[in-house]
Amino acid sequence: MICGSCGNTYDYDYFAGENLLKAADRALAHKSFSAAKDMYSFMLDKEPANVKALRGLILAKNEVTRLFDITPKIKDGTFVIATLNLDKYKDTSDPGVLGFIGKTDRILALYKEYIALKKALKRLGNESDKAESEDSNTNGGLFYYESVEALKKKAIAYSGTLAILLILTILCGVNGSAPSWLMVTLIVAMGVLVILVLTAVIRLLSGNRKAIDHEPTEADVRKAKIEEKKSELDRILNGINDVFKEMNRME
């Protein structure tokens, strides 16, 4: 017999039971996925109740050597759902095979749930990007929520601007030739900056960086939904891994 994938020639005895399974396992371990798939399929045609061959066939079709390596394929979108379609083996009455196929059905259900959630997450992301420019960070007025880093940057910027205006005011006063309106403008600007600096410093010292009257914006709500769906995606992937663990223990 000649292998259509690798061209190697085999005696018929080579394809008897454990010999073939060991050969398929070796091919899988060496990442000869096409040859492994052919051998697992050939063995299942003769012995459809062999759970080890079923597991090997799923691995070979997914071009991985461990069931756990399928999960990253699901995550990056390279998983081929047809690799878990084992309907042709459901005719057997073997409880081991039926139990194994039940696990693959569970994975398929979780996978479909994962894809639906991923599409919903993508829509939310697109909506968030589109509406981001419409949401202002000043909806809560002067005391809208800001992080510590943002407050520090503001305090430093205000202080720097105040120092520059102070120097200009002193120079204009010493010179004496500056018009009165300019002096008044500089003094008023410095007064506003003093208030802004003091406000930022007080908020930093008090730790109260969130306004009492602040209401979540649409962007806040969208971000919360996105984080919720990301957590749900992780939950589903963990569920798939748990099923793979159960499949690994089946003989």
PDB file of C-alpha atoms in Angstrom:
ATOM      1  CA  MET A   1       0.000   0.000   0.000  1.00  0.00           C
ATOM      2  CA  ILE A   2       1.312   3.460  -0.922  1.00  0.00           C
ATOM      3  CA  CYS A   3       0.571   6.557   1.205  1.00  0.00           C
ATOM      4  CA  GLY A   4      -0.939   9.279  -0.957  1.00  0.00           C
ATOM      5  CA  SER A   5       0.575  11.995   1.270  1.00  0.00           C
ATOM      6  CA  CYS A   6       4.191  10.955   1.775  1.00  0.00           C
ATOM      7  CA  GLY A   7       4.639   8.290  -0.936  1.00  0.00           C
ATOM      8  CA  ASN A   8       5.937   5.666   1.500  1.00  0.00           C
ATOM      9  CA  THR A   9       5.077   1.996   0.840  1.00  0.00           C
ATOM     10  CA  TYR A  10       3.656  -0.192   3.621  1.00  0.00           C
ATOM     11  CA  ASP A  11       2.763  -3.846   4.052  1.00  0.00           C
ATOM     12  CA  TYR A  12      -0.861  -4.508   4.922  1.00  0.00           C
ATOM     13  CA  ASP A  13       0.144  -5.901   8.346  1.00  0.00           C
ATOM     14  CA  TYR A  14       1.540  -2.489   9.157  1.00  0.00           C
ATOM     15  CA  PHE A  15      -2.006  -1.156   9.244  1.00  0.00           C
ATOM     16  CA  ALA A  16      -3.209  -3.547  11.906  1.00  0.00           C
ATOM     17  CA  GLY A  17      -4.570  -1.966  15.085  1.00  0.00           C
ATOM     18  CA  GLU A  18      -1.879  -0.678  17.430  1.00  0.00           C
ATOM     19  CA  ASN A  19       0.790  -0.598  14.709  1.00  0.00           C
ATOM     20  CA  LEU A  20      -1.173   1.921  12.708  1.00  0.00           C
ATOM     21  CA  LEU A  21      -2.096   3.981  15.767  1.00  0.00           C
ATOM     22  CA  LYS A  22       1.547   4.182  16.835  1.00  0.00           C
ATOM     23  CA  ALA A  23       2.574   5.167  13.310  1.00  0.00           C
ATOM     24  CA  ALA A  24      -0.101   7.865  13.204  1.00  0.00           C
ATOM     25  CA  ASP A  25       0.982   9.151  16.617  1.00  0.00           C
ATOM     26  CA  ARG A  26       4.588   9.326  15.435  1.00  0.00           C
ATOM     27  CA  ALA A  27       3.576  11.227  12.305  1.00  0.00           C
ATOM     28  CA  LEU A  28       1.561  13.636  14.468  1.00  0.00           C
ATOM     29  CA  ALA A  29       4.473  14.144  16.876  1.00  0.00           C
ATOM     30  CA  HIS A  30       6.720  14.991  13.905  1.00  0.00           C
ATOM     31  CA  LYS A  31       4.050  17.384  12.586  1.00  0.00           C
ATOM     32  CA  SER A  32       3.445  15.312   9.460  1.00  0.00           C
ATOM     33  CA  PHE A  33      -0.199  16.291   9.769  1.00  0.00           C
ATOM     34  CA  SER A  34      -1.380  15.156   6.340  1.00  0.00           C
ATOM     35  CA  ALA A  35       0.090  11.669   6.764  1.00  0.00           C
ATOM     36  CA  ALA A  36      -1.249  11.430  10.322  1.00  0.00           C
ATOM     37  CA  LYS A  37      -4.722  12.463   9.165  1.00  0.00           C
ATOM     38  CA  ASP A  38      -4.725   9.783   6.467  1.00  0.00           C
ATOM     39  CA  MET A  39      -3.635   7.077   8.917  1.00  0.00           C
ATOM     40  CA  TYR A  40      -6.144   8.068  11.606  1.00  0.00           C
ATOM     41  CA  SER A  41      -8.926   8.161   8.990  1.00  0.00           C
ATOM     42  CA  PHE A  42      -7.901   4.754   7.613  1.00  0.00           C
ATOM     43  CA  MET A  43      -7.916   3.260  11.097  1.00  0.00           C
ATOM     44  CA  LEU A  44     -11.330   4.776  11.939  1.00  0.00           C
ATOM     45  CA  ASP A  45     -12.783   3.251   8.762  1.00  0.00           C
ATOM     46  CA  LYS A  46     -11.760  -0.132  10.161  1.00  0.00           C
ATOM     47  CA  GLU A  47     -12.360   0.643  13.837  1.00  0.00           C
ATOM     48  CA  PRO A  48     -14.760   3.604  14.287  1.00  0.00           C
ATOM     49  CA  ALA A  49     -14.970   3.071  18.067  1.00  0.00           C
ATOM     50  CA  ASN A  50     -11.330   4.032  18.672  1.00  0.00           C
ATOM     51  CA  VAL A  51     -11.321   7.198  20.786  1.00  0.00           C
ATOM     52  CA  LYS A  52      -7.534   7.641  20.488  1.00  0.00           C
ATOM     53  CA  ALA A  53      -7.822   7.703  16.709  1.00  0.00           C
ATOM     54  CA  LEU A  54     -10.715  10.193  16.907  1.00  0.00           C
ATOM     55  CA  ARG A  55      -8.642  12.494  19.094  1.00  0.00           C
ATOM     56  CA  GLY A  56      -5.656  12.112  16.783  1.00  0.00           C
ATOM     57  CA  LEU A  57      -7.800  12.933  13.760  1.00  0.00           C
ATOM     58  CA  ILE A  58      -8.979  16.180  15.376  1.00  0.00           C
ATOM     59  CA  LEU A  59      -5.379  17.112  16.167  1.00  0.00           C
ATOM     60  CA  ALA A  60      -4.123  16.280  12.671  1.00  0.00           C
ATOM     61  CA  LYS A  61      -6.934  18.249  10.994  1.00  0.00           C
ATOM     62  CA  ASN A  62      -6.166  21.261  13.177  1.00  0.00           C
ATOM     63  CA  GLU A  63      -2.426  20.825  12.543  1.00  0.00           C
ATOM     64  CA  VAL A  64      -1.567  20.780  16.247  1.00  0.00           C
ATOM     65  CA  THR A  65      -0.014  18.143  18.495  1.00  0.00           C
ATOM     66  CA  ARG A  66      -2.073  18.879  21.635  1.00  0.00           C
ATOM     67  CA  LEU A  67      -5.746  19.639  22.147  1.00  0.00           C
ATOM     68  CA  PHE A  68      -4.837  22.727  24.177  1.00  0.00           C
ATOM     69  CA  ASP A  69      -3.141  24.190  21.094  1.00  0.00           C
ATOM     70  CA  ILE A  70      -6.565  24.451  19.435  1.00  0.00           C
ATOM     71  CA  THR A  71      -7.644  27.184  21.875  1.00  0.00           C
ATOM     72  CA  PRO A  72      -5.187  29.795  20.490  1.00  0.00           C
ATOM     73  CA  LYS A  73      -6.521  28.982  17.013  1.00  0.00           C
ATOM     74  CA  ILE A  74     -10.025  29.755  18.243  1.00  0.00           C
ATOM     75  CA  LYS A  75      -8.757  33.018  19.720  1.00  0.00           C
ATOM     76  CA  ASP A  76      -6.940  34.214  16.586  1.00  0.00           C
ATOM     77  CA  GLY A  77      -9.652  33.034  14.185  1.00  0.00           C
ATOM     78  CA  THR A  78      -7.722  30.245  12.405  1.00  0.00           C
ATOM     79  CA  PHE A  79      -9.760  27.395  13.873  1.00  0.00           C
ATOM     80  CA  VAL A  80     -11.710  25.389  11.261  1.00  0.00           C
ATOM     81  CA  ILE A  81     -15.018  24.370  12.809  1.00  0.00           C
ATOM     82  CA  ALA A  82     -15.425  21.409  10.416  1.00  0.00           C
ATOM     83  CA  THR A  83     -12.565  19.593  12.178  1.00  0.00           C
ATOM     84  CA  LEU A  84     -14.914  18.745  15.044  1.00  0.00           C
ATOM     85  CA  ASN A  85     -17.651  17.384  12.801  1.00  0.00           C
ATOM     86  CA  LEU A  86     -17.712  13.706  13.797  1.00  0.00           C
ATOM     87  CA  ASP A  87     -21.292  12.925  12.763  1.00  0.00           C
ATOM     88  CA  LYS A  88     -20.217   9.906  10.699  1.00  0.00           C
ATOM     89  CA  TYR A  89     -19.032   8.191  13.888  1.00  0.00           C
ATOM     90  CA  LYS A  90     -22.238   8.781  15.838  1.00  0.00           C
ATOM     91  CA  ASP A  91     -23.754   5.560  14.490  1.00  0.00           C
ATOM     92  CA  THR A  92     -21.630   3.493  16.839  1.00  0.00           C
ATOM     93  CA  SER A  93     -23.144   2.297  20.101  1.00  0.00           C
ATOM     94  CA  ASP A  94     -19.799   2.461  21.891  1.00  0.00           C
ATOM     95  CA  PRO A  95     -20.295   4.596  25.043  1.00  0.00           C
ATOM     96  CA  GLY A  96     -16.700   5.857  24.922  1.00  0.00           C
ATOM     97  CA  VAL A  97     -17.086   7.235  21.404  1.00  0.00           C
ATOM     98  CA  LEU A  98     -20.501   8.730  22.144  1.00  0.00           C
ATOM     99  CA  GLY A  99     -19.069  10.382  25.251  1.00  0.00           C
ATOM    100  CA  PHE A 100     -16.145  11.755  23.247  1.00  0.00           C
ATOM    101  CA  ILE A 101     -18.429  13.105  20.527  1.00  0.00           C
ATOM    102  CA  GLY A 102     -20.597  14.656  23.236  1.00  0.00           C
ATOM    103  CA  LYS A 103     -17.516  16.628  24.302  1.00  0.00           C
ATOM    104  CA  THR A 104     -16.890  17.836  20.761  1.00  0.00           C
ATOM    105  CA  ASP A 105     -20.535  18.924  20.508  1.00  0.00           C
ATOM    106  CA  ARG A 106     -20.033  20.912  23.711  1.00  0.00           C
ATOM    107  CA  ILE A 107     -16.955  22.598  22.245  1.00  0.00           C
ATOM    108  CA  LEU A 108     -18.862  23.450  19.061  1.00  0.00           C
ATOM    109  CA  ALA A 109     -21.628  25.061  21.138  1.00  0.00           C
ATOM    110  CA  LEU A 110     -19.101  27.092  23.120  1.00  0.00           C
ATOM    111  CA  TYR A 111     -17.287  28.049  19.919  1.00  0.00           C
ATOM    112  CA  LYS A 112     -20.477  29.387  18.326  1.00  0.00           C
ATOM    113  CA  GLU A 113     -21.174  31.354  21.503  1.00  0.00           C
ATOM    114  CA  TYR A 114     -17.608  32.704  21.367  1.00  0.00           C
ATOM    115  CA  ILE A 115     -17.962  33.845  17.740  1.00  0.00           C
ATOM    116  CA  ALA A 116     -21.284  35.594  18.462  1.00  0.00           C
ATOM    117  CA  LEU A 117     -19.726  37.427  21.416  1.00  0.00           C
ATOM    118  CA  LYS A 118     -16.679  38.390  19.368  1.00  0.00           C
ATOM    119  CA  LYS A 119     -18.913  39.931  16.687  1.00  0.00           C
ATOM    120  CA  ALA A 120     -20.844  41.854  19.348  1.00  0.00           C
ATOM    121  CA  LEU A 121     -17.558  43.063  20.834  1.00  0.00           C
ATOM    122  CA  LYS A 122     -16.370  44.259  17.429  1.00  0.00           C
ATOM    123  CA  ARG A 123     -19.609  46.216  16.930  1.00  0.00           C
ATOM    124  CA  LEU A 124     -19.218  47.841  20.338  1.00  0.00           C
ATOM    125  CA  GLY A 125     -15.620  48.728  19.512  1.00  0.00           C
ATOM    126  CA  ASN A 126     -16.649  50.352  16.234  1.00  0.00           C
ATOM    127  CA  GLU A 127     -19.427  52.289  17.960  1.00  0.00           C
ATOM    128  CA  SER A 128     -17.005  53.407  20.667  1.00  0.00           C
ATOM    129  CA  ASP A 129     -14.444  54.646  18.112  1.00  0.00           C
ATOM    130  CA  LYS A 130     -17.140  56.491  16.185  1.00  0.00           C
ATOM    131  CA  ALA A 131     -18.647  58.209  19.208  1.00  0.00           C
ATOM    132  CA  GLU A 132     -15.410  58.888  21.069  1.00  0.00           C
ATOM    133  CA  SER A 133     -15.007  62.334  19.561  1.00  0.00           C
ATOM    134  CA  GLU A 134     -18.578  63.203  20.536  1.00  0.00           C
ATOM    135  CA  ASP A 135     -18.009  62.528  24.238  1.00  0.00           C
ATOM    136  CA  SER A 136     -16.329  65.384  26.051  1.00  0.00           C
ATOM    137  CA  ASN A 137     -14.132  65.059  29.103  1.00  0.00           C
ATOM    138  CA  THR A 138     -15.725  68.202  30.554  1.00  0.00           C
ATOM    139  CA  ASN A 139     -19.265  66.922  30.970  1.00  0.00           C
ATOM    140  CA  GLY A 140     -18.890  67.151  34.726  1.00  0.00           C
ATOM    141  CA  GLY A 141     -17.481  70.674  34.670  1.00  0.00           C
ATOM    142  CA  LEU A 142     -14.265  71.599  36.448  1.00  0.00           C
ATOM    143  CA  PHE A 143     -14.514  68.619  38.799  1.00  0.00           C
ATOM    144  CA  TYR A 144     -14.998  65.913  36.187  1.00  0.00           C
ATOM    145  CA  TYR A 145     -13.158  62.717  37.061  1.00  0.00           C
ATOM    146  CA  GLU A 146      -9.474  62.709  36.162  1.00  0.00           C
ATOM    147  CA  SER A 147      -6.646  60.364  37.024  1.00  0.00           C
ATOM    148  CA  VAL A 148      -3.816  61.338  39.371  1.00  0.00           C
ATOM    149  CA  GLU A 149      -1.393  61.538  36.439  1.00  0.00           C
ATOM    150  CA  ALA A 150      -3.738  63.836  34.499  1.00  0.00           C
ATOM    151  CA  LEU A 151      -4.109  66.129  37.516  1.00  0.00           C
ATOM    152  CA  LYS A 152      -0.346  66.271  38.023  1.00  0.00           C
ATOM    153  CA  LYS A 153       0.196  67.216  34.375  1.00  0.00           C
ATOM    154  CA  LYS A 154      -2.447  69.939  34.642  1.00  0.00           C
ATOM    155  CA  ALA A 155      -0.963  71.344  37.851  1.00  0.00           C
ATOM    156  CA  ILE A 156       2.507  71.459  36.269  1.00  0.00           C
ATOM    157  CA  ALA A 157       1.188  73.092  33.062  1.00  0.00           C
ATOM    158  CA  TYR A 158      -0.803  75.702  34.977  1.00  0.00           C
ATOM    159  CA  SER A 159       2.162  76.455  37.264  1.00  0.00           C
ATOM    160  CA  GLY A 160       4.514  76.848  34.300  1.00  0.00           C
ATOM    161  CA  THR A 161       2.134  79.210  32.524  1.00  0.00           C
ATOM    162  CA  LEU A 162       1.642  81.192  35.754  1.00  0.00           C
ATOM    163  CA  ALA A 163       5.405  81.580  36.166  1.00  0.00           C
ATOM    164  CA  ILE A 164       5.763  82.856  32.600  1.00  0.00           C
ATOM    165  CA  LEU A 165       2.945  85.398  33.072  1.00  0.00           C
ATOM    166  CA  LEU A 166       4.424  86.512  36.377  1.00  0.00           C
ATOM    167  CA  ILE A 167       7.788  87.176  34.721  1.00  0.00           C
ATOM    168  CA  LEU A 168       6.086  89.087  31.899  1.00  0.00           C
ATOM    169  CA  THR A 169       4.101  91.172  34.392  1.00  0.00           C
ATOM    170  CA  ILE A 170       7.238  92.031  36.365  1.00  0.00           C
ATOM    171  CA  LEU A 171       9.123  92.986  33.199  1.00  0.00           C
ATOM    172  CA  CYS A 172       6.222  95.138  31.991  1.00  0.00           C
ATOM    173  CA  GLY A 173       5.964  96.811  35.398  1.00  0.00           C
ATOM    174  CA  VAL A 174       9.680  97.557  35.558  1.00  0.00           C
ATOM    175  CA  ASN A 175       9.674  98.882  32.007  1.00  0.00           C
ATOM    176  CA  GLY A 176       6.687 101.110  32.706  1.00  0.00           C
ATOM    177  CA  SER A 177       5.832 101.453  29.006  1.00  0.00           C
ATOM    178  CA  ALA A 178       3.263  98.635  28.872  1.00  0.00           C
ATOM    179  CA  PRO A 179      -0.350  99.791  28.328  1.00  0.00           C
ATOM    180  CA  SER A 180      -2.692  99.483  31.293  1.00  0.00           C
ATOM    181  CA  TRP A 181      -5.009  97.027  29.499  1.00  0.00           C
ATOM    182  CA  LEU A 182      -2.121  94.608  29.040  1.00  0.00           C
ATOM    183  CA  MET A 183      -1.220  94.767  32.718  1.00  0.00           C
ATOM    184  CA  VAL A 184      -4.856  94.183  33.708  1.00  0.00           C
ATOM    185  CA  THR A 185      -5.088  91.218  31.318  1.00  0.00           C
ATOM    186  CA  LEU A 186      -1.904  89.671  32.721  1.00  0.00           C
ATOM    187  CA  ILE A 187      -3.080  90.110  36.314  1.00  0.00           C
ATOM    188  CA  VAL A 188      -6.510  88.586  35.572  1.00  0.00           C
ATOM    189  CA  ALA A 189      -4.901  85.662  33.713  1.00  0.00           C
ATOM    190  CA  MET A 190      -2.588  85.037  36.667  1.00  0.00           C
ATOM    191  CA  GLY A 191      -5.543  85.105  39.026  1.00  0.00           C
ATOM    192  CA  VAL A 192      -7.364  82.458  36.956  1.00  0.00           C
ATOM    193  CA  LEU A 193      -4.243  80.295  36.805  1.00  0.00           C
ATOM    194  CA  VAL A 194      -3.748  80.553  40.571  1.00  0.00           C
ATOM    195  CA  ILE A 195      -7.295  79.243  41.059  1.00  0.00           C
ATOM    196  CA  LEU A 196      -6.687  76.382  38.601  1.00  0.00           C
ATOM    197  CA  VAL A 197      -3.387  75.414  40.239  1.00  0.00           C
ATOM    198  CA  LEU A 198      -4.918  75.480  43.726  1.00  0.00           C
ATOM    199  CA  THR A 199      -7.899  73.424  42.541  1.00  0.00           C
ATOM    200  CA  ALA A 200      -5.660  70.734  41.026  1.00  0.00           C
ATOM    201  CA  VAL A 201      -3.415  70.623  44.112  1.00  0.00           C
ATOM    202  CA  ILE A 202      -6.391  70.398  46.502  1.00  0.00           C
ATOM    203  CA  ARG A 203      -7.914  67.565  44.495  1.00  0.00           C
ATOM    204  CA  LEU A 204      -4.581  65.731  44.479  1.00  0.00           C
ATOM    205  CA  LEU A 205      -4.110  66.137  48.227  1.00  0.00           C
ATOM    206  CA  SER A 206      -7.678  65.234  49.131  1.00  0.00           C
ATOM    207  CA  GLY A 207      -7.777  62.211  46.822  1.00  0.00           C
ATOM    208  CA  ASN A 208     -11.321  63.196  45.855  1.00  0.00           C
ATOM    209  CA  ARG A 209     -10.856  63.117  42.096  1.00  0.00           C
ATOM    210  CA  LYS A 210     -14.428  62.372  41.156  1.00  0.00           C
ATOM    211  CA  ALA A 211     -17.167  64.953  41.058  1.00  0.00           C
ATOM    212  CA  ILE A 212     -20.236  64.334  43.163  1.00  0.00           C
ATOM    213  CA  ASP A 213     -22.456  65.335  40.277  1.00  0.00           C
ATOM    214  CA  HIS A 214     -20.579  63.279  37.677  1.00  0.00           C
ATOM    215  CA  GLU A 215     -22.794  60.965  35.650  1.00  0.00           C
ATOM    216  CA  PRO A 216     -21.361  58.191  33.457  1.00  0.00           C
ATOM    217  CA  THR A 217     -21.194  59.178  29.808  1.00  0.00           C
ATOM    218  CA  GLU A 218     -22.214  56.947  26.900  1.00  0.00           C
ATOM    219  CA  ALA A 219     -18.509  56.236  26.431  1.00  0.00           C
ATOM    220  CA  ASP A 220     -18.268  55.006  30.034  1.00  0.00           C
ATOM    221  CA  VAL A 221     -21.225  52.672  29.475  1.00  0.00           C
ATOM    222  CA  ARG A 222     -19.748  51.331  26.235  1.00  0.00           C
ATOM    223  CA  LYS A 223     -16.370  50.706  27.864  1.00  0.00           C
ATOM    224  CA  ALA A 224     -18.054  48.832  30.703  1.00  0.00           C
ATOM    225  CA  LYS A 225     -19.920  46.656  28.181  1.00  0.00           C
ATOM    226  CA  ILE A 226     -16.710  45.981  26.249  1.00  0.00           C
ATOM    227  CA  GLU A 227     -14.891  44.880  29.422  1.00  0.00           C
ATOM    228  CA  GLU A 228     -17.850  42.682  30.369  1.00  0.00           C
ATOM    229  CA  LYS A 229     -17.833  40.943  26.994  1.00  0.00           C
ATOM    230  CA  LYS A 230     -14.045  40.459  27.125  1.00  0.00           C
ATOM    231  CA  SER A 231     -14.470  38.733  30.474  1.00  0.00           C
ATOM    232  CA  GLU A 232     -17.188  36.562  28.956  1.00  0.00           C
ATOM    233  CA  LEU A 233     -14.863  35.597  26.082  1.00  0.00           C
ATOM    234  CA  ASP A 234     -12.208  34.522  28.577  1.00  0.00           C
ATOM    235  CA  ARG A 235     -14.826  32.488  30.456  1.00  0.00           C
ATOM    236  CA  ILE A 236     -15.792  30.640  27.269  1.00  0.00           C
ATOM    237  CA  LEU A 237     -12.149  29.908  26.367  1.00  0.00           C
ATOM    238  CA  ASN A 238     -11.581  28.554  29.862  1.00  0.00           C
ATOM    239  CA  GLY A 239     -14.682  26.396  29.417  1.00  0.00           C
ATOM    240  CA  ILE A 240     -13.308  25.020  26.138  1.00  0.00           C
ATOM    241  CA  ASN A 241      -9.990  24.222  27.816  1.00  0.00           C
ATOM    242  CA  ASP A 242     -11.851  22.372  30.576  1.00  0.00           C
ATOM    243  CA  VAL A 243     -13.605  20.203  27.966  1.00  0.00           C
ATOM    244  CA  PHE A 244     -10.262  19.508  26.275  1.00  0.00           C
ATOM    245  CA  LYS A 245      -8.893  18.328  29.629  1.00  0.00           C
ATOM    246  CA  GLU A 246     -11.764  15.863  29.884  1.00  0.00           C
ATOM    247  CA  MET A 247     -11.173  14.665  26.317  1.00  0.00           C
ATOM    248  CA  ASN A 248      -7.484  14.117  27.030  1.00  0.00           C
ATOM    249  CA  ARG A 249      -8.366  11.700  29.812  1.00  0.00           C
ATOM    250  CA  MET A 250     -10.679   9.607  27.637  1.00  0.00           C
ATOM    251  CA  GLU A 251      -9.445   6.298  26.202  1.00  0.00           C
TER     252      GLU A 251
END
